[in-house]
Amino acid sequence: MTTVLSFASITPNLNSHNHTLIFRQNYHPKIYRFRCNRENPRSNSSSSSSSPESSEPEAENTLLKVAWYSSELLGIAASFFRSPSNVEAPETVVELSGDGSGVADRSLVVETIKDDFQRSYFVTGNLTLDAYEEDCEFADPAGSFKGLRRFKRNCTNFGSLLEKSNMKLMKWEDFEDKGIGHWRFSCILSFPWKPILSATGYTEYYFDAQSGKVCRHVEHWNVPKMTLLKQILKPSRGLRRKRTDA
């Protein structure tokens, strides 16, 4: 808030009797008040554009989704160049409802998941289908979809893009409605620049209350999403060393 003082000018008065010139000061102070209101322009506009900080994660998510769907399409395209015997991963058949009720035994389901880790089902597609609902939801940092067959196909196709891989179940936790498997994974992609993908994470396996099978399969990576994408785009050290020596 600002205050401004304004003074009237000094005006002369003539005394006729004494012929003396007297200056009388007409002093009338006036005060003017001005109020300045500071407002945030963003608070008055609901349609204003988002800040760079909020738009950056959105851009990262979009880029990651594009990369995810591109890799899925690339895997499908690569499957056409493989021999028919290697297109589909073998299926493991296990009877999980031994009592005839149709409800899968939780302990048996968990054991089959642990066995699937031994077969690196993430990259081979060799998993026990009986442990999952047909419309099971599969989610990871890039997106989600439903369908057991699609998941199996994506895992098989992704494995065809690898030269070498290593996957290990580090720890398993049991909860009332789910189990959590903590894992460690590394691989070398068969791209010309031979990128190395390495990360740790965990997967949540949610069990359906009626069937006892897995109805949600949610992956979590312990590294930032963009770090995974940067690993894919980064040439391996061996390849960079060869280029330097050449």
PDB file of C-alpha atoms in Angstrom:
ATOM      1  CA  MET A   1       0.000   0.000   0.000  1.00  0.00           C
ATOM      2  CA  THR A   2       1.342   3.411  -1.026  1.00  0.00           C
ATOM      3  CA  THR A   3       0.529   6.898   0.457  1.00  0.00           C
ATOM      4  CA  VAL A   4       1.013  10.130  -1.517  1.00  0.00           C
ATOM      5  CA  LEU A   5       0.889  13.629   0.064  1.00  0.00           C
ATOM      6  CA  SER A   6      -0.166  16.603  -2.081  1.00  0.00           C
ATOM      7  CA  PHE A   7       0.367  20.237  -0.945  1.00  0.00           C
ATOM      8  CA  ALA A   8      -1.505  23.330  -2.221  1.00  0.00           C
ATOM      9  CA  SER A   9       0.585  26.129  -3.720  1.00  0.00           C
ATOM     10  CA  ILE A  10       1.461  29.338  -1.694  1.00  0.00           C
ATOM     11  CA  THR A  11      -0.760  32.279  -2.828  1.00  0.00           C
ATOM     12  CA  PRO A  12       0.045  36.046  -2.132  1.00  0.00           C
ATOM     13  CA  ASN A  13      -2.411  38.428  -0.232  1.00  0.00           C
ATOM     14  CA  LEU A  14      -2.153  42.241  -0.432  1.00  0.00           C
ATOM     15  CA  ASN A  15      -2.925  44.428   2.683  1.00  0.00           C
ATOM     16  CA  SER A  16      -4.209  47.781   1.328  1.00  0.00           C
ATOM     17  CA  HIS A  17      -3.730  49.757   4.531  1.00  0.00           C
ATOM     18  CA  ASN A  18      -0.126  49.064   5.233  1.00  0.00           C
ATOM     19  CA  HIS A  19       0.767  48.378   1.708  1.00  0.00           C
ATOM     20  CA  THR A  20       2.594  45.411   2.987  1.00  0.00           C
ATOM     21  CA  LEU A  21       2.819  42.352   0.990  1.00  0.00           C
ATOM     22  CA  ILE A  22       2.035  39.370   3.115  1.00  0.00           C
ATOM     23  CA  PHE A  23       2.410  35.854   1.942  1.00  0.00           C
ATOM     24  CA  ARG A  24      -0.115  33.551   3.514  1.00  0.00           C
ATOM     25  CA  GLN A  25       0.407  29.947   3.130  1.00  0.00           C
ATOM     26  CA  ASN A  26      -2.697  28.034   2.283  1.00  0.00           C
ATOM     27  CA  TYR A  27      -1.731  24.629   3.536  1.00  0.00           C
ATOM     28  CA  HIS A  28      -4.305  21.989   2.907  1.00  0.00           C
ATOM     29  CA  PRO A  29      -2.745  18.581   3.029  1.00  0.00           C
ATOM     30  CA  LYS A  30      -4.568  15.905   1.132  1.00  0.00           C
ATOM     31  CA  ILE A  31      -3.956  12.213   1.470  1.00  0.00           C
ATOM     32  CA  TYR A  32      -4.552   9.823  -1.330  1.00  0.00           C
ATOM     33  CA  ARG A  33      -4.481   6.095  -0.708  1.00  0.00           C
ATOM     34  CA  PHE A  34      -3.830   3.502  -3.321  1.00  0.00           C
ATOM     35  CA  ARG A  35      -4.234  -0.235  -2.710  1.00  0.00           C
ATOM     36  CA  CYS A  36      -2.235  -2.736  -4.716  1.00  0.00           C
ATOM     37  CA  ASN A  37      -3.545  -6.272  -4.705  1.00  0.00           C
ATOM     38  CA  ARG A  38      -1.106  -9.003  -5.683  1.00  0.00           C
ATOM     39  CA  GLU A  39      -2.866 -11.964  -7.277  1.00  0.00           C
ATOM     40  CA  ASN A  40      -1.629 -15.176  -8.673  1.00  0.00           C
ATOM     41  CA  PRO A  41      -2.802 -15.309 -12.276  1.00  0.00           C
ATOM     42  CA  ARG A  42      -2.947 -19.107 -12.150  1.00  0.00           C
ATOM     43  CA  SER A  43      -5.501 -19.099  -9.349  1.00  0.00           C
ATOM     44  CA  ASN A  44      -8.033 -17.192 -11.471  1.00  0.00           C
ATOM     45  CA  SER A  45      -7.848 -19.407 -14.483  1.00  0.00           C
ATOM     46  CA  SER A  46      -8.776 -23.038 -14.322  1.00  0.00           C
ATOM     47  CA  SER A  47      -7.813 -23.494 -17.960  1.00  0.00           C
ATOM     48  CA  SER A  48      -4.264 -22.235 -17.530  1.00  0.00           C
ATOM     49  CA  SER A  49      -1.500 -24.509 -18.719  1.00  0.00           C
ATOM     50  CA  SER A  50       0.258 -26.765 -16.243  1.00  0.00           C
ATOM     51  CA  SER A  51       3.687 -25.948 -14.912  1.00  0.00           C
ATOM     52  CA  PRO A  52       6.785 -27.537 -16.490  1.00  0.00           C
ATOM     53  CA  GLU A  53       7.244 -29.673 -13.378  1.00  0.00           C
ATOM     54  CA  SER A  54       3.804 -31.261 -13.741  1.00  0.00           C
ATOM     55  CA  SER A  55       4.065 -31.693 -17.500  1.00  0.00           C
ATOM     56  CA  GLU A  56       7.456 -33.419 -17.278  1.00  0.00           C
ATOM     57  CA  PRO A  57       6.179 -36.638 -15.621  1.00  0.00           C
ATOM     58  CA  GLU A  58       3.317 -36.718 -18.117  1.00  0.00           C
ATOM     59  CA  ALA A  59       5.790 -36.493 -20.987  1.00  0.00           C
ATOM     60  CA  GLU A  60       7.865 -39.288 -19.434  1.00  0.00           C
ATOM     61  CA  ASN A  61       4.804 -41.524 -19.092  1.00  0.00           C
ATOM     62  CA  THR A  62       3.842 -40.887 -22.710  1.00  0.00           C
ATOM     63  CA  LEU A  63       7.347 -41.670 -23.921  1.00  0.00           C
ATOM     64  CA  LEU A  64       7.480 -44.834 -21.854  1.00  0.00           C
ATOM     65  CA  LYS A  65       4.119 -46.035 -23.163  1.00  0.00           C
ATOM     66  CA  VAL A  66       5.261 -45.428 -26.754  1.00  0.00           C
ATOM     67  CA  ALA A  67       8.411 -47.442 -26.061  1.00  0.00           C
ATOM     68  CA  TRP A  68       6.382 -50.229 -24.420  1.00  0.00           C
ATOM     69  CA  TYR A  69       3.905 -50.619 -27.270  1.00  0.00           C
ATOM     70  CA  SER A  70       6.723 -50.321 -29.807  1.00  0.00           C
ATOM     71  CA  SER A  71       8.573 -53.179 -28.115  1.00  0.00           C
ATOM     72  CA  GLU A  72       5.391 -55.259 -28.166  1.00  0.00           C
ATOM     73  CA  LEU A  73       4.969 -54.674 -31.894  1.00  0.00           C
ATOM     74  CA  LEU A  74       8.649 -55.370 -32.452  1.00  0.00           C
ATOM     75  CA  GLY A  75       8.312 -58.672 -30.622  1.00  0.00           C
ATOM     76  CA  ILE A  76       5.302 -59.639 -32.734  1.00  0.00           C
ATOM     77  CA  ALA A  77       7.209 -58.794 -35.908  1.00  0.00           C
ATOM     78  CA  ALA A  78      10.237 -60.788 -34.737  1.00  0.00           C
ATOM     79  CA  SER A  79       8.043 -63.834 -34.095  1.00  0.00           C
ATOM     80  CA  PHE A  80       7.393 -64.161 -37.837  1.00  0.00           C
ATOM     81  CA  PHE A  81      11.102 -64.806 -38.436  1.00  0.00           C
ATOM     82  CA  ARG A  82      11.372 -67.577 -35.875  1.00  0.00           C
ATOM     83  CA  SER A  83      10.751 -71.206 -36.623  1.00  0.00           C
ATOM     84  CA  PRO A  84       7.226 -72.394 -35.760  1.00  0.00           C
ATOM     85  CA  SER A  85       8.583 -74.677 -33.050  1.00  0.00           C
ATOM     86  CA  ASN A  86      10.026 -71.712 -31.166  1.00  0.00           C
ATOM     87  CA  VAL A  87       7.131 -69.280 -31.535  1.00  0.00           C
ATOM     88  CA  GLU A  88       5.165 -70.621 -28.589  1.00  0.00           C
ATOM     89  CA  ALA A  89       6.787 -71.342 -25.258  1.00  0.00           C
ATOM     90  CA  PRO A  90       5.928 -74.689 -23.662  1.00  0.00           C
ATOM     91  CA  GLU A  91       3.049 -74.730 -21.238  1.00  0.00           C
ATOM     92  CA  THR A  92       3.294 -76.204 -17.765  1.00  0.00           C
ATOM     93  CA  VAL A  93       0.152 -78.042 -16.702  1.00  0.00           C
ATOM     94  CA  VAL A  94      -0.442 -78.536 -12.974  1.00  0.00           C
ATOM     95  CA  GLU A  95      -3.611 -79.670 -11.205  1.00  0.00           C
ATOM     96  CA  LEU A  96      -4.121 -76.935  -8.590  1.00  0.00           C
ATOM     97  CA  SER A  97      -7.551 -77.927  -7.245  1.00  0.00           C
ATOM     98  CA  GLY A  98      -7.003 -81.434  -6.009  1.00  0.00           C
ATOM     99  CA  ASP A  99     -10.139 -81.538  -3.837  1.00  0.00           C
ATOM    100  CA  GLY A 100     -12.461 -81.209  -6.853  1.00  0.00           C
ATOM    101  CA  SER A 101     -14.049 -77.972  -5.627  1.00  0.00           C
ATOM    102  CA  GLY A 102     -12.586 -75.908  -8.440  1.00  0.00           C
ATOM    103  CA  VAL A 103     -10.826 -73.609  -5.989  1.00  0.00           C
ATOM    104  CA  ALA A 104      -7.074 -73.588  -6.432  1.00  0.00           C
ATOM    105  CA  ASP A 105      -5.012 -74.333  -3.366  1.00  0.00           C
ATOM    106  CA  ARG A 106      -3.064 -71.195  -2.363  1.00  0.00           C
ATOM    107  CA  SER A 107       0.093 -73.063  -1.410  1.00  0.00           C
ATOM    108  CA  LEU A 108       0.148 -74.909  -4.746  1.00  0.00           C
ATOM    109  CA  VAL A 109      -0.350 -71.668  -6.678  1.00  0.00           C
ATOM    110  CA  VAL A 110       2.550 -70.051  -4.824  1.00  0.00           C
ATOM    111  CA  GLU A 111       4.790 -73.047  -5.498  1.00  0.00           C
ATOM    112  CA  THR A 112       4.016 -72.930  -9.220  1.00  0.00           C
ATOM    113  CA  ILE A 113       4.892 -69.221  -9.318  1.00  0.00           C
ATOM    114  CA  LYS A 114       8.226 -69.949  -7.653  1.00  0.00           C
ATOM    115  CA  ASP A 115       8.840 -72.732 -10.177  1.00  0.00           C
ATOM    116  CA  ASP A 116       7.996 -70.322 -12.995  1.00  0.00           C
ATOM    117  CA  PHE A 117      10.735 -68.016 -11.732  1.00  0.00           C
ATOM    118  CA  GLN A 118      13.175 -70.909 -12.102  1.00  0.00           C
ATOM    119  CA  ARG A 119      12.159 -71.015 -15.777  1.00  0.00           C
ATOM    120  CA  SER A 120      12.535 -67.203 -16.102  1.00  0.00           C
ATOM    121  CA  TYR A 121       8.926 -66.912 -17.203  1.00  0.00           C
ATOM    122  CA  PHE A 122       9.306 -63.128 -17.629  1.00  0.00           C
ATOM    123  CA  VAL A 123      11.399 -63.696 -20.745  1.00  0.00           C
ATOM    124  CA  THR A 124      10.483 -67.216 -21.805  1.00  0.00           C
ATOM    125  CA  GLY A 125       6.710 -67.197 -21.462  1.00  0.00           C
ATOM    126  CA  ASN A 126       6.989 -70.624 -19.850  1.00  0.00           C
ATOM    127  CA  LEU A 127       4.548 -70.162 -16.977  1.00  0.00           C
ATOM    128  CA  THR A 128       1.856 -72.265 -15.352  1.00  0.00           C
ATOM    129  CA  LEU A 129      -1.336 -71.068 -17.018  1.00  0.00           C
ATOM    130  CA  ASP A 130      -3.562 -72.876 -14.517  1.00  0.00           C
ATOM    131  CA  ALA A 131      -2.343 -70.534 -11.790  1.00  0.00           C
ATOM    132  CA  TYR A 132      -3.921 -67.500 -13.510  1.00  0.00           C
ATOM    133  CA  GLU A 133      -7.375 -66.337 -14.509  1.00  0.00           C
ATOM    134  CA  GLU A 134      -7.894 -66.110 -18.262  1.00  0.00           C
ATOM    135  CA  ASP A 135      -8.786 -62.418 -17.949  1.00  0.00           C
ATOM    136  CA  CYS A 136      -5.999 -61.704 -15.448  1.00  0.00           C
ATOM    137  CA  GLU A 137      -4.785 -58.098 -15.435  1.00  0.00           C
ATOM    138  CA  PHE A 138      -1.089 -57.554 -16.082  1.00  0.00           C
ATOM    139  CA  ALA A 139       0.388 -54.165 -15.178  1.00  0.00           C
ATOM    140  CA  ASP A 140       3.848 -52.608 -15.097  1.00  0.00           C
ATOM    141  CA  PRO A 141       5.275 -49.042 -15.053  1.00  0.00           C
ATOM    142  CA  ALA A 142       4.349 -48.563 -18.716  1.00  0.00           C
ATOM    143  CA  GLY A 143       0.706 -49.641 -18.701  1.00  0.00           C
ATOM    144  CA  SER A 144      -1.693 -52.509 -18.176  1.00  0.00           C
ATOM    145  CA  PHE A 145      -3.850 -54.936 -20.112  1.00  0.00           C
ATOM    146  CA  LYS A 146      -5.981 -58.023 -19.521  1.00  0.00           C
ATOM    147  CA  GLY A 147      -5.485 -61.441 -21.039  1.00  0.00           C
ATOM    148  CA  LEU A 148      -3.306 -64.390 -20.043  1.00  0.00           C
ATOM    149  CA  ARG A 149      -2.535 -65.389 -23.633  1.00  0.00           C
ATOM    150  CA  ARG A 150      -1.363 -61.898 -24.520  1.00  0.00           C
ATOM    151  CA  PHE A 151       0.966 -61.861 -21.531  1.00  0.00           C
ATOM    152  CA  LYS A 152       2.419 -65.233 -22.470  1.00  0.00           C
ATOM    153  CA  ARG A 153       2.938 -64.071 -26.059  1.00  0.00           C
ATOM    154  CA  ASN A 154       4.628 -60.831 -24.968  1.00  0.00           C
ATOM    155  CA  CYS A 155       6.974 -62.680 -22.623  1.00  0.00           C
ATOM    156  CA  THR A 156       7.912 -65.144 -25.357  1.00  0.00           C
ATOM    157  CA  ASN A 157       8.478 -62.376 -27.899  1.00  0.00           C
ATOM    158  CA  PHE A 158      10.517 -60.324 -25.452  1.00  0.00           C
ATOM    159  CA  GLY A 159      12.729 -63.320 -24.778  1.00  0.00           C
ATOM    160  CA  SER A 160      13.463 -63.608 -28.503  1.00  0.00           C
ATOM    161  CA  LEU A 161      15.012 -60.116 -28.355  1.00  0.00           C
ATOM    162  CA  LEU A 162      17.559 -61.180 -25.732  1.00  0.00           C
ATOM    163  CA  GLU A 163      21.000 -62.665 -26.168  1.00  0.00           C
ATOM    164  CA  LYS A 164      21.452 -63.470 -22.505  1.00  0.00           C
ATOM    165  CA  SER A 165      19.297 -63.076 -19.394  1.00  0.00           C
ATOM    166  CA  ASN A 166      19.344 -63.867 -15.709  1.00  0.00           C
ATOM    167  CA  MET A 167      16.375 -63.756 -13.359  1.00  0.00           C
ATOM    168  CA  LYS A 168      16.247 -64.758  -9.723  1.00  0.00           C
ATOM    169  CA  LEU A 169      13.551 -64.728  -7.055  1.00  0.00           C
ATOM    170  CA  MET A 170      15.160 -63.150  -4.003  1.00  0.00           C
ATOM    171  CA  LYS A 171      12.317 -63.266  -1.463  1.00  0.00           C
ATOM    172  CA  TRP A 172       8.641 -64.196  -1.214  1.00  0.00           C
ATOM    173  CA  GLU A 173       6.077 -62.598   1.113  1.00  0.00           C
ATOM    174  CA  ASP A 174       2.574 -63.915   1.866  1.00  0.00           C
ATOM    175  CA  PHE A 175      -0.382 -61.662   2.676  1.00  0.00           C
ATOM    176  CA  GLU A 176      -4.093 -62.234   3.043  1.00  0.00           C
ATOM    177  CA  ASP A 177      -5.110 -61.344  -0.507  1.00  0.00           C
ATOM    178  CA  LYS A 178      -1.794 -61.442  -2.343  1.00  0.00           C
ATOM    179  CA  GLY A 179       1.774 -62.633  -2.472  1.00  0.00           C
ATOM    180  CA  ILE A 180       4.819 -60.528  -3.314  1.00  0.00           C
ATOM    181  CA  GLY A 181       7.873 -61.848  -5.104  1.00  0.00           C
ATOM    182  CA  HIS A 182      11.042 -59.769  -4.942  1.00  0.00           C
ATOM    183  CA  TRP A 183      13.322 -60.390  -7.904  1.00  0.00           C
ATOM    184  CA  ARG A 184      16.552 -59.378  -9.617  1.00  0.00           C
ATOM    185  CA  PHE A 185      16.851 -59.278 -13.379  1.00  0.00           C
ATOM    186  CA  SER A 186      19.518 -58.532 -15.985  1.00  0.00           C
ATOM    187  CA  CYS A 187      19.803 -59.140 -19.710  1.00  0.00           C
ATOM    188  CA  ILE A 188      21.620 -58.196 -22.899  1.00  0.00           C
ATOM    189  CA  LEU A 189      19.316 -57.143 -25.708  1.00  0.00           C
ATOM    190  CA  SER A 190      20.090 -58.400 -29.213  1.00  0.00           C
ATOM    191  CA  PHE A 191      20.076 -54.906 -30.684  1.00  0.00           C
ATOM    192  CA  PRO A 192      23.083 -53.748 -32.729  1.00  0.00           C
ATOM    193  CA  TRP A 193      24.323 -51.605 -29.819  1.00  0.00           C
ATOM    194  CA  LYS A 194      23.955 -54.520 -27.328  1.00  0.00           C
ATOM    195  CA  PRO A 195      22.316 -52.596 -24.466  1.00  0.00           C
ATOM    196  CA  ILE A 196      22.358 -54.061 -20.958  1.00  0.00           C
ATOM    197  CA  LEU A 197      19.192 -53.938 -18.888  1.00  0.00           C
ATOM    198  CA  SER A 198      19.625 -54.471 -15.159  1.00  0.00           C
ATOM    199  CA  ALA A 199      17.189 -53.821 -12.328  1.00  0.00           C
ATOM    200  CA  THR A 200      15.553 -55.121  -9.193  1.00  0.00           C
ATOM    201  CA  GLY A 201      11.880 -55.012  -8.350  1.00  0.00           C
ATOM    202  CA  TYR A 202       8.917 -56.951  -7.080  1.00  0.00           C
ATOM    203  CA  THR A 203       5.654 -58.367  -8.403  1.00  0.00           C
ATOM    204  CA  GLU A 204       2.324 -58.435  -6.610  1.00  0.00           C
ATOM    205  CA  TYR A 205       0.163 -61.495  -7.248  1.00  0.00           C
ATOM    206  CA  TYR A 206      -3.446 -60.851  -6.235  1.00  0.00           C
ATOM    207  CA  PHE A 207      -5.571 -63.957  -5.688  1.00  0.00           C
ATOM    208  CA  ASP A 208      -9.211 -64.174  -6.689  1.00  0.00           C
ATOM    209  CA  ALA A 209     -11.436 -64.903  -3.697  1.00  0.00           C
ATOM    210  CA  GLN A 210     -13.555 -67.445  -5.568  1.00  0.00           C
ATOM    211  CA  SER A 211     -11.147 -69.322  -7.798  1.00  0.00           C
ATOM    212  CA  GLY A 212      -7.997 -68.882  -5.722  1.00  0.00           C
ATOM    213  CA  LYS A 213      -6.041 -68.120  -8.890  1.00  0.00           C
ATOM    214  CA  VAL A 214      -4.044 -64.995  -9.707  1.00  0.00           C
ATOM    215  CA  CYS A 215      -6.322 -62.269 -11.043  1.00  0.00           C
ATOM    216  CA  ARG A 216      -3.834 -59.358 -10.997  1.00  0.00           C
ATOM    217  CA  HIS A 217      -0.114 -59.432 -11.778  1.00  0.00           C
ATOM    218  CA  VAL A 218       1.468 -56.046 -10.995  1.00  0.00           C
ATOM    219  CA  GLU A 219       5.167 -55.402 -11.604  1.00  0.00           C
ATOM    220  CA  HIS A 220       7.140 -52.719  -9.774  1.00  0.00           C
ATOM    221  CA  TRP A 221      10.669 -51.683 -10.723  1.00  0.00           C
ATOM    222  CA  ASN A 222      13.035 -50.238  -8.125  1.00  0.00           C
ATOM    223  CA  VAL A 223      14.535 -47.840 -10.662  1.00  0.00           C
ATOM    224  CA  PRO A 224      12.987 -44.750 -12.282  1.00  0.00           C
ATOM    225  CA  LYS A 225      11.003 -45.448 -15.411  1.00  0.00           C
ATOM    226  CA  MET A 226      13.174 -43.248 -17.602  1.00  0.00           C
ATOM    227  CA  THR A 227      16.299 -45.008 -16.324  1.00  0.00           C
ATOM    228  CA  LEU A 228      15.019 -48.243 -17.838  1.00  0.00           C
ATOM    229  CA  LEU A 229      14.483 -46.552 -21.174  1.00  0.00           C
ATOM    230  CA  LYS A 230      17.942 -44.958 -21.037  1.00  0.00           C
ATOM    231  CA  GLN A 231      19.481 -48.370 -20.394  1.00  0.00           C
ATOM    232  CA  ILE A 232      17.841 -49.687 -23.544  1.00  0.00           C
ATOM    233  CA  LEU A 233      19.173 -46.777 -25.610  1.00  0.00           C
ATOM    234  CA  LYS A 234      22.703 -46.889 -24.143  1.00  0.00           C
ATOM    235  CA  PRO A 235      25.367 -48.968 -25.970  1.00  0.00           C
ATOM    236  CA  SER A 236      27.187 -51.566 -23.894  1.00  0.00           C
ATOM    237  CA  ARG A 237      30.719 -50.881 -22.639  1.00  0.00           C
ATOM    238  CA  GLY A 238      32.216 -53.612 -24.776  1.00  0.00           C
ATOM    239  CA  LEU A 239      30.736 -52.132 -27.926  1.00  0.00           C
ATOM    240  CA  ARG A 240      31.975 -48.635 -27.050  1.00  0.00           C
ATOM    241  CA  ARG A 241      35.469 -50.046 -26.368  1.00  0.00           C
ATOM    242  CA  LYS A 242      35.550 -51.749 -29.778  1.00  0.00           C
ATOM    243  CA  ARG A 243      34.575 -48.525 -31.488  1.00  0.00           C
ATOM    244  CA  THR A 244      37.338 -46.658 -29.632  1.00  0.00           C
ATOM    245  CA  ASP A 245      39.989 -49.228 -30.561  1.00  0.00           C
ATOM    246  CA  ALA A 246      38.888 -49.145 -34.186  1.00  0.00           C
TER     247      ALA A 246
END
